[in-house]
mmCIF file of C-alpha atoms in Angstrom:
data_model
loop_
_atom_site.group_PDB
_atom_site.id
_atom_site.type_symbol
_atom_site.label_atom_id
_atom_site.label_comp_id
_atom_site.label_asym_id
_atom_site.label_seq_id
_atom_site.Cartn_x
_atom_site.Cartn_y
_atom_site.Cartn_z
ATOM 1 C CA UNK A 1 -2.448 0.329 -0.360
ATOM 2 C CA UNK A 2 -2.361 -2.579 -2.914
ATOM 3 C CA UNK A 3 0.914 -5.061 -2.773
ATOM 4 C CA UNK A 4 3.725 -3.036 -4.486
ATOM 5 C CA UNK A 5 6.213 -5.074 -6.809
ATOM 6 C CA UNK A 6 8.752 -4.739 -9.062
ATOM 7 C CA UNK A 7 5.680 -4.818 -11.802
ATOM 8 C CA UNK A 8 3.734 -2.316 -10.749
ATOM 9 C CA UNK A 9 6.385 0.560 -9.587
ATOM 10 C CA UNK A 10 7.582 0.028 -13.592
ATOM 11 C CA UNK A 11 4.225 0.581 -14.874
ATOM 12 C CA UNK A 12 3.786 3.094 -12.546
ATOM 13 C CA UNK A 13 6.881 5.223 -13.528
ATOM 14 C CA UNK A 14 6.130 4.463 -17.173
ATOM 15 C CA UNK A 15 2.277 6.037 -16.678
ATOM 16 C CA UNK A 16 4.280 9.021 -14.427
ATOM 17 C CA UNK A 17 6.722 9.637 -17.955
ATOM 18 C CA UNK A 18 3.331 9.880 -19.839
ATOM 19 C CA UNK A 19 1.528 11.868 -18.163
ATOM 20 C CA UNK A 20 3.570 15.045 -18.423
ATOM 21 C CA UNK A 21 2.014 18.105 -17.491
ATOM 22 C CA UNK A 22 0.898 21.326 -19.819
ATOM 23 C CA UNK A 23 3.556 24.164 -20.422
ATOM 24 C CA UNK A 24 3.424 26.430 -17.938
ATOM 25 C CA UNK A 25 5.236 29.896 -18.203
ATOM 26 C CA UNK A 26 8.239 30.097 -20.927
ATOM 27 C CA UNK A 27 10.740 30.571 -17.699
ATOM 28 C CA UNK A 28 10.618 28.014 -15.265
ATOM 29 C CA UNK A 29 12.004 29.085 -12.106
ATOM 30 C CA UNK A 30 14.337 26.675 -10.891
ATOM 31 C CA UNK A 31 13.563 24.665 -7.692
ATOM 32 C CA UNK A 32 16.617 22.764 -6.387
ATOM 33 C CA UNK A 33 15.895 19.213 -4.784
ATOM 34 C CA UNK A 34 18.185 19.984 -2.247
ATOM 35 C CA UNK A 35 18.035 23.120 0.605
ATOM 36 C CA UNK A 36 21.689 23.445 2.654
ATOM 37 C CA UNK A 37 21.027 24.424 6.173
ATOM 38 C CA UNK A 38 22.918 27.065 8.193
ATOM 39 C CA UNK A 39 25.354 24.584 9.528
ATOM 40 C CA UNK A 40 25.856 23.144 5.891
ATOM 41 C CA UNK A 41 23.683 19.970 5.845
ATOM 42 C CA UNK A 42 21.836 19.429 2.622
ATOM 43 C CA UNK A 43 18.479 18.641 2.956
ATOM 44 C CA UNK A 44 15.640 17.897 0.086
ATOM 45 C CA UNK A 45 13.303 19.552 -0.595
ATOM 46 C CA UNK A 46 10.336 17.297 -0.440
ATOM 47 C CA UNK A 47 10.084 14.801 2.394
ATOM 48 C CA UNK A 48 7.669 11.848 3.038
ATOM 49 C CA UNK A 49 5.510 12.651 5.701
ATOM 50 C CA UNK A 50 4.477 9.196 7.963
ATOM 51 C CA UNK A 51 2.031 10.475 10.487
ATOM 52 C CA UNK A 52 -0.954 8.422 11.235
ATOM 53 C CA UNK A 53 0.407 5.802 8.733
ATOM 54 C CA UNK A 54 1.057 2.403 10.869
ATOM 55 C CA UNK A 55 2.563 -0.423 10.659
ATOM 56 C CA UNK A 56 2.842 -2.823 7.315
ATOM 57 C CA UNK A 57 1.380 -0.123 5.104
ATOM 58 C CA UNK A 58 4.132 2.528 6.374
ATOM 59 C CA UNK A 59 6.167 -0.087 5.383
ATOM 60 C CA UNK A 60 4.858 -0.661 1.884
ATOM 61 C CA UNK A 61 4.575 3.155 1.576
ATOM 62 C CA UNK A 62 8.044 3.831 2.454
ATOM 63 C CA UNK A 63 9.988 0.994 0.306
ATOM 64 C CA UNK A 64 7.779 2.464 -2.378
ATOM 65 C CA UNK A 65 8.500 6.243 -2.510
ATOM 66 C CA UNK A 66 12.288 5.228 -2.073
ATOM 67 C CA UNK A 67 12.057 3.753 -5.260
ATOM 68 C CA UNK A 68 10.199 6.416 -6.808
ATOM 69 C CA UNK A 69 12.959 9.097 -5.882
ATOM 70 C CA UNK A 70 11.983 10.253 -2.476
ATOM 71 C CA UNK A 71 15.055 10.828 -0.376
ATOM 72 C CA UNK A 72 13.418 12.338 2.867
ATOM 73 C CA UNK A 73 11.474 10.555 5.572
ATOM 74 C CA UNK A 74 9.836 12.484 7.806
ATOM 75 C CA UNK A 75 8.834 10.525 11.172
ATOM 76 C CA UNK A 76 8.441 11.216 15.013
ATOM 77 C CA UNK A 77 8.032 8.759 18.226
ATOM 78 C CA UNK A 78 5.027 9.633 18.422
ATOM 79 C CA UNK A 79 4.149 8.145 15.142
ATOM 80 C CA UNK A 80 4.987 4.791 16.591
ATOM 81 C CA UNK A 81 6.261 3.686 13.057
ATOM 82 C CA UNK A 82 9.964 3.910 13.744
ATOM 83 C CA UNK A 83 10.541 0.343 13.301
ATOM 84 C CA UNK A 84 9.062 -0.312 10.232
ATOM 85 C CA UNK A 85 10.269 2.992 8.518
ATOM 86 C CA UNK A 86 14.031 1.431 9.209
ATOM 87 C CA UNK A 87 13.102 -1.941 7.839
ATOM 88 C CA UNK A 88 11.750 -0.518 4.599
ATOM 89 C CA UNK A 89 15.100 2.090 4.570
ATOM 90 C CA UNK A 90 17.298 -1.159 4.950
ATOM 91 C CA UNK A 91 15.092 -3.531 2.555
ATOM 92 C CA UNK A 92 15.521 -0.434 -0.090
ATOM 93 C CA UNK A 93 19.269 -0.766 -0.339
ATOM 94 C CA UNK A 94 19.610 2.428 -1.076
ATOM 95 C CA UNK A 95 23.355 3.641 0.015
ATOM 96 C CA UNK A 96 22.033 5.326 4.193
ATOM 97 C CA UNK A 97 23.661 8.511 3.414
ATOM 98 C CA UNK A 98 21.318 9.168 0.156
ATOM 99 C CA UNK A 99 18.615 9.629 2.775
ATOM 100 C CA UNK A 100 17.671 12.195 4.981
ATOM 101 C CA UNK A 101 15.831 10.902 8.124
ATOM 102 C CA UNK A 102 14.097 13.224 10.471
ATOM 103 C CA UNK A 103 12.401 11.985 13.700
ATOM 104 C CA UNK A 104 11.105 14.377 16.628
ATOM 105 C CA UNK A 105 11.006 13.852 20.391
ATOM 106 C CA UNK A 106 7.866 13.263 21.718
ATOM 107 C CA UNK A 107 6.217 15.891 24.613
ATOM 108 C CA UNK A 108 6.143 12.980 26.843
ATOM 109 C CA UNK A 109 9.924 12.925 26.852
ATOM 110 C CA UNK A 110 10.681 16.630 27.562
ATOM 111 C CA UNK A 111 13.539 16.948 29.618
ATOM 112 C CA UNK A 112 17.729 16.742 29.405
ATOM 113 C CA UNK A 113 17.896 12.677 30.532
ATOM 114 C CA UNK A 114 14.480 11.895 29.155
ATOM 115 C CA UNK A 115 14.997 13.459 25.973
ATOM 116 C CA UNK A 116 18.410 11.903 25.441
ATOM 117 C CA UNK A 117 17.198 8.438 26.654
ATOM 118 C CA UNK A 118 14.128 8.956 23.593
ATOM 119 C CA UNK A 119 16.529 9.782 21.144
ATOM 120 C CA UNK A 120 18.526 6.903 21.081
ATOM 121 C CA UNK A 121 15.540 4.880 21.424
ATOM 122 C CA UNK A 122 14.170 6.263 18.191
ATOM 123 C CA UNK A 123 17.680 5.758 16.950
ATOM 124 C CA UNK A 124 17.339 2.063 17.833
ATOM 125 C CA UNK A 125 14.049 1.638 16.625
ATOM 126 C CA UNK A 126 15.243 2.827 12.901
ATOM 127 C CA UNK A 127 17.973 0.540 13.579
ATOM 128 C CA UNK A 128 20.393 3.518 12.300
ATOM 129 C CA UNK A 129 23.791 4.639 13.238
ATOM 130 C CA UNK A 130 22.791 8.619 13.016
ATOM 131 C CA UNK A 131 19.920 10.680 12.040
ATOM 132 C CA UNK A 132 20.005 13.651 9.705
ATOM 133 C CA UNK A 133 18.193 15.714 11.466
ATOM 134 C CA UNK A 134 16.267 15.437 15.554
ATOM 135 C CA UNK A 135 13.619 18.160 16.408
ATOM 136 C CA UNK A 136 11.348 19.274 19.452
ATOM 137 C CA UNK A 137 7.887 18.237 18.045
ATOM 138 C CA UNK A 138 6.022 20.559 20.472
ATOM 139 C CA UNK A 139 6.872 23.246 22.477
ATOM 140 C CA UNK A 140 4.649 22.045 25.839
ATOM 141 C CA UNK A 141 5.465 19.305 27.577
ATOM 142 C CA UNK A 142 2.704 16.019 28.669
ATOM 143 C CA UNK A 143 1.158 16.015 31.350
ATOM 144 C CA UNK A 144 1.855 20.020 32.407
ATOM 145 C CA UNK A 145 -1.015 22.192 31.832
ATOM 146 C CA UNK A 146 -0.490 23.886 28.598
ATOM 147 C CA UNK A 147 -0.578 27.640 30.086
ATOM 148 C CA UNK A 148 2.267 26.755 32.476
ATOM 149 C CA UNK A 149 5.509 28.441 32.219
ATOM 150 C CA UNK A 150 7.133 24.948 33.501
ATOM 151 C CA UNK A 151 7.114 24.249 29.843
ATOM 152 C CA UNK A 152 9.388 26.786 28.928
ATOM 153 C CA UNK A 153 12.060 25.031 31.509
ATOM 154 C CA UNK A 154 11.137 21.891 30.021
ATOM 155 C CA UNK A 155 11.942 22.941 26.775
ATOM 156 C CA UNK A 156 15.369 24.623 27.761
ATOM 157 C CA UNK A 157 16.325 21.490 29.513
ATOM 158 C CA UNK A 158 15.093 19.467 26.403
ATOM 159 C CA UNK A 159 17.337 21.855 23.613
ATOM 160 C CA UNK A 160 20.481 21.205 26.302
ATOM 161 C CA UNK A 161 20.291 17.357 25.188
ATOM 162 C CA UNK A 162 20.209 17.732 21.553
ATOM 163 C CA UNK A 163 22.305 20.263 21.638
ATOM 164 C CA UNK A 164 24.746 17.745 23.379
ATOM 165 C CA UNK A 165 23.582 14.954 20.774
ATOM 166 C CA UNK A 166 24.557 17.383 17.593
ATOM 167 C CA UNK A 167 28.101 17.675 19.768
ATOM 168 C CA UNK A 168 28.511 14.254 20.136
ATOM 169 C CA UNK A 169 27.712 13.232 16.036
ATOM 170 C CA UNK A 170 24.805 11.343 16.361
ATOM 171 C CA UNK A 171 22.801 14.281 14.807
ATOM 172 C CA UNK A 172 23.685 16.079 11.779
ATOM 173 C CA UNK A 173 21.099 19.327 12.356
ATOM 174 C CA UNK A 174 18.802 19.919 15.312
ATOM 175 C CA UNK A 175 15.917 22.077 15.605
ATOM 176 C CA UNK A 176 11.976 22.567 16.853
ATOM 177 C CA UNK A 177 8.620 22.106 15.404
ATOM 178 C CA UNK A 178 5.585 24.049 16.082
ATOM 179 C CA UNK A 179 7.609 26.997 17.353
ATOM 180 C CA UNK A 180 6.221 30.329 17.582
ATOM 181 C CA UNK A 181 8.577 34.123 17.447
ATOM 182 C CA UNK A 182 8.490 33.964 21.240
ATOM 183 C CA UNK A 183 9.229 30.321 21.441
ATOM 184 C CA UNK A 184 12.414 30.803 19.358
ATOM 185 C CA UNK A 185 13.043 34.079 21.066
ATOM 186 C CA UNK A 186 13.309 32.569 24.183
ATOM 187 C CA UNK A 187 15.394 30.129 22.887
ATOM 188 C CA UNK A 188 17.653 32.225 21.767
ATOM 189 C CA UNK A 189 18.510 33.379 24.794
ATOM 190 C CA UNK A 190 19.726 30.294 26.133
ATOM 191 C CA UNK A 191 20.877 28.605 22.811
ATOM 192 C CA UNK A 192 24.194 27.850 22.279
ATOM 193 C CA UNK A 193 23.121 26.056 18.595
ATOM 194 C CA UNK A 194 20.760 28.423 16.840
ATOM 195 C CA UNK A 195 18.108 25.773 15.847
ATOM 196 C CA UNK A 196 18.735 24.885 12.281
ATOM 197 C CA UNK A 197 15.378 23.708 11.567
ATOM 198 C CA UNK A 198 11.947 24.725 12.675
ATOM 199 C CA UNK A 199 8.589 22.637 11.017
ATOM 200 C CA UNK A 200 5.580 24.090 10.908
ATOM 201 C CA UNK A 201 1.958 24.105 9.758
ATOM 202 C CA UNK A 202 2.347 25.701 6.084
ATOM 203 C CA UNK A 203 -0.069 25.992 3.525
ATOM 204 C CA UNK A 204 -1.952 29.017 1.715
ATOM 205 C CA UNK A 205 -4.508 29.619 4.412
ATOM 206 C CA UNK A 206 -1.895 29.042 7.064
ATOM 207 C CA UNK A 207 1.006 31.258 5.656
ATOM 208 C CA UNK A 208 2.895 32.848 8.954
ATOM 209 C CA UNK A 209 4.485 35.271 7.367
ATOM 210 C CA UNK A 210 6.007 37.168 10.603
ATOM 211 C CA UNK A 211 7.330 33.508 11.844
ATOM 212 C CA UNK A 212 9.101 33.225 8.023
ATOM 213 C CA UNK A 213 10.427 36.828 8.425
ATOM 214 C CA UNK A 214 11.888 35.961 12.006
ATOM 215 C CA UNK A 215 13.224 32.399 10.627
ATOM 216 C CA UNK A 216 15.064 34.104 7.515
ATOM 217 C CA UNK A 217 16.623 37.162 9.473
ATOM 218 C CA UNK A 218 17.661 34.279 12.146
ATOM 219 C CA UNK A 219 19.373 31.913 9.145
ATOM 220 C CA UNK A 220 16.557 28.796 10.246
ATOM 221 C CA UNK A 221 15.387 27.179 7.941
ATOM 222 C CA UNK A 222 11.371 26.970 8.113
ATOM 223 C CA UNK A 223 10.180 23.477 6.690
ATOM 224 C CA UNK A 224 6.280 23.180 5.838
ATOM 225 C CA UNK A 225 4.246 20.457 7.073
ATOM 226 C CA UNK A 226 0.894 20.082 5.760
ATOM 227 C CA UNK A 227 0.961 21.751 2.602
ATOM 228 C CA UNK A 228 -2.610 20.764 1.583
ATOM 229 C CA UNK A 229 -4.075 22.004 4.620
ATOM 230 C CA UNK A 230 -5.273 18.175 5.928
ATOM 231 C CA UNK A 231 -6.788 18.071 2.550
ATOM 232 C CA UNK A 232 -9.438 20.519 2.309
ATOM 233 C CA UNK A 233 -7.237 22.706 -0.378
ATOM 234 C CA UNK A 234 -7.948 19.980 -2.403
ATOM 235 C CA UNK A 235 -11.044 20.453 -3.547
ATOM 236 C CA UNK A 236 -10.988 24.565 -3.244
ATOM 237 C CA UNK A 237 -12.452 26.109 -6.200
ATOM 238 C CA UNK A 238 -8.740 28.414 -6.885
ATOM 239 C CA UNK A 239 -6.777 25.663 -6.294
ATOM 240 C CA UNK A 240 -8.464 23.287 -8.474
ATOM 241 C CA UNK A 241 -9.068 25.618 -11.496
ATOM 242 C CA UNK A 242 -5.215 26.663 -11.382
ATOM 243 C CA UNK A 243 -4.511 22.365 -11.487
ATOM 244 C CA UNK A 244 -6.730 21.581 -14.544
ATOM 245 C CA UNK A 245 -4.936 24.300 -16.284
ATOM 246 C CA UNK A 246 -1.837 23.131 -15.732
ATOM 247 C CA UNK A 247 -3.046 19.761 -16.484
ATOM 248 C CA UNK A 248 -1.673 18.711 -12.620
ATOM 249 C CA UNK A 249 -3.027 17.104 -9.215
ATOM 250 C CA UNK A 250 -3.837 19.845 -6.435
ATOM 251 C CA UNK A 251 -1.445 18.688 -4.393
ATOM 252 C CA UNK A 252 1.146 19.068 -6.774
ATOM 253 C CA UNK A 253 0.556 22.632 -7.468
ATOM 254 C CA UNK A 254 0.255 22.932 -3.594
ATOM 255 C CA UNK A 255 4.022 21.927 -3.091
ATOM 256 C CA UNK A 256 4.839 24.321 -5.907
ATOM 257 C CA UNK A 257 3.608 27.006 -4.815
ATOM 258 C CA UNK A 258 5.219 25.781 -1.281
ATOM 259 C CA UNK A 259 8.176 25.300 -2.698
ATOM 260 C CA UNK A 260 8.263 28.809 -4.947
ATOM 261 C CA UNK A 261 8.025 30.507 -1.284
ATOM 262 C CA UNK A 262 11.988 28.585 -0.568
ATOM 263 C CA UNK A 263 10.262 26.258 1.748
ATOM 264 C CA UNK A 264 10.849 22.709 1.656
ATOM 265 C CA UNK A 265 8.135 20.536 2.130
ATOM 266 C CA UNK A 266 6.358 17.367 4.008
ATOM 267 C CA UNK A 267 4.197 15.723 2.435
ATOM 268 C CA UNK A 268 1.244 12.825 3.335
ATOM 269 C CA UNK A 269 -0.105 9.675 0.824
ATOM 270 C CA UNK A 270 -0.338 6.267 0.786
ATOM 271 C CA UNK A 271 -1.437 6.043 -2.274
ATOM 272 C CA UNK A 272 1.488 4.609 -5.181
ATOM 273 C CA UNK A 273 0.342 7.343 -8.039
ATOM 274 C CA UNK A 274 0.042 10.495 -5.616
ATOM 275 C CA UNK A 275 3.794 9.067 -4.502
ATOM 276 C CA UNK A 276 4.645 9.830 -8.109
ATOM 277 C CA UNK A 277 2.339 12.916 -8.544
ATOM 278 C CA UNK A 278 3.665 14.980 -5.980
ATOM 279 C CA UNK A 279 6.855 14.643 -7.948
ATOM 280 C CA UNK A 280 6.127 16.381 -10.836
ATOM 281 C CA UNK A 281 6.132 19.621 -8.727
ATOM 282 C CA UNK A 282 9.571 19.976 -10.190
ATOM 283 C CA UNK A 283 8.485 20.150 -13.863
ATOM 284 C CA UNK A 284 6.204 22.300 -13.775
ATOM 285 C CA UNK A 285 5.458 26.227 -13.008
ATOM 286 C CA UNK A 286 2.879 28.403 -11.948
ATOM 287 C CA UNK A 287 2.809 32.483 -12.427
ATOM 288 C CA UNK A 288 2.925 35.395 -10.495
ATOM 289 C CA UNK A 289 -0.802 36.102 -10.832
ATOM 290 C CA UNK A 290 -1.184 32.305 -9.791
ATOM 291 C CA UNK A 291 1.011 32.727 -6.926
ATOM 292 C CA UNK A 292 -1.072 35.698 -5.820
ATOM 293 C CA UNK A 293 -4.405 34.004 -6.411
ATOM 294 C CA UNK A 294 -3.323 31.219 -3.566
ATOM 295 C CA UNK A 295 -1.474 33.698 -1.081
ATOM 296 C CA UNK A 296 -4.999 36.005 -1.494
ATOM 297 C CA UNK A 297 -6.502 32.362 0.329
ATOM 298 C CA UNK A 298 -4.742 33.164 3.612
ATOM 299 C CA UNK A 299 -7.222 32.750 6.324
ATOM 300 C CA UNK A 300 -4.603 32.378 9.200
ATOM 301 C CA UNK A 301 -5.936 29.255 10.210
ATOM 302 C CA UNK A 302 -4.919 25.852 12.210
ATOM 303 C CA UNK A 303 -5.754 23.028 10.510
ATOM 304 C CA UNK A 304 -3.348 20.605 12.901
ATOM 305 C CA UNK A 305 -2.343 21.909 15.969
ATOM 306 C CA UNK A 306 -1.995 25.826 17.282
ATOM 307 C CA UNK A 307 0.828 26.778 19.482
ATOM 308 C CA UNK A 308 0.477 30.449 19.865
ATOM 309 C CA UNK A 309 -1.497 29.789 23.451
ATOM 310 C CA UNK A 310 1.786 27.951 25.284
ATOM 311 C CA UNK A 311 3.771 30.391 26.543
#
């Protein structure tokens, strides 16, 4: 990603004001930029997704979509960007409560000490007082075989500590990632926090519609990672003929038609005018029949990682 300046994110925005999509439908069905979780948090609606994006150009990346409007910034230890994701948060000077941080613990920190000891790490590391929102990125834990029911004590032990860390105020929501029905359903059990939050694989060929049913009747809120399924809806013959109609980028309509489903969304690019592209999900509509046309895609398939064989 090229050097981004003062310069450039003007002529950027000033191209993004230009190039304003077709008319869609008459009604446009309003999408709110923020979602309010069961405990009351508000959370938006489209996050900045940092995986696999290191070091300076995280940085660059991150300073950049702050300007642009982003307000969520999705990260994990894992991601090993931590540090430069709080240095572009701070160099923004955008007011710390105007942004919604998530970060996830990593499997190699499953456990009650462990995973309280990797919290405040990451909490350190983003040189923050808080975070918005903490979640169990996987449901097995390193180094245990992935069939073993030890990670289902792992994972109690591991909800125990952020359950204690949303008592104690240095998280405002908690939840999991990559959580199946029976993952939650044990958790349930055992729970003394419903989880507010669980992030998942989401795109039309991966649209888990029993995990959404369990999510809504449980009041957690299901948050879509992935929406352009690693990239290879971007070039799908539907998808693209429903984006030159509407005059918009793939991933654009992708997010919409995320979005339309009451799901917020996380997001990857790195590159400044995708940044602003993904954006213009909010102006824009798609119909019923186009709605259809992408859920008729659904091919039940993993494009990152599958979960349903940990028990």
């Amino acid at each position: 990603m090229a050097d981004i300046d003062e310069e450039s994110f003007s002529r950027q925005n000033s191209q993004a004001q230009l190039a304003r999509p077709v008319p869609g439908p008459s009604t446009i069905v309003p999408i709110d930029a923020e979602v309010t979780l069961s405990n009351g948090v508000k959370m938006p609606t489209i996050g900045l997704g940092t995986f696999q994006v290191k070091k300076e150009e995280c940085y660059k990346v991150v300073l950049y979509a702050l300007k642009v409007g982003y307000r969520c910034i999705d990260t994990a230890k894992v991601y090993k960007n931590e540090g430069v994701i709080g240095r572009a948060i701070k160099d923004s000077r955008i007011n710390r409560t105007s942004v919604f941080i998530t970060s996830k613990l990593s499997p190699a920190d499953h456990g009650y000490q462990q995973a309280r000891e990797a919290f405040f790490e990451s909490l350190d590391d983003l040189g923050l007082d808080y975070l918005d929102l903490y979640l169990i990125h996987w449901p097995a834990a390193q180094g245990i075989p992935m069939t073993s029911e030890q990670n289902a004590v792992k994972r109690r032990e591991s909800w125990r500590a952020l359950e204690s860390l949303y008592k104690e105020g240095k998280v405002r929501a908690i939840g999991v990632s990559n959580y199946t029905v029976q993952h939650l359903e044990q958790l349930r059990e055992y729970a003394e926090i419903t989880p507010h939050v669980n992030q998942v694989e989401f795109h039309p060929q991966c649209q888990q519609k029993e995990l959404l049913a369990y999510c809504e009747k449980h009041n957690i809120k299901v948050v879509g990672y992935s929406p352009l399924g690693q990239g290879r809806l971007l070039d799908h013959e539907d998808v693209m003929k429903i984006a030159r109609r509407r005059n918009l980028s793939p991933a654009a309509l992708l997010l919409r038609w995320g979005l339309r489903k009451n799901l917020p969304m996380v997001v990857k690019t790195v590159k400044a005018n995708r940044l602003i592209e993904n954006l213009k999900t909010f102006e824009m509509e798609i119909t019923q029949q186009e709605i259809e046309m992408l859920d008729s895609l659904e091919e039940n398939v993993h494009y990152c990682w599958d979960p349903s064989g940990i028990p």
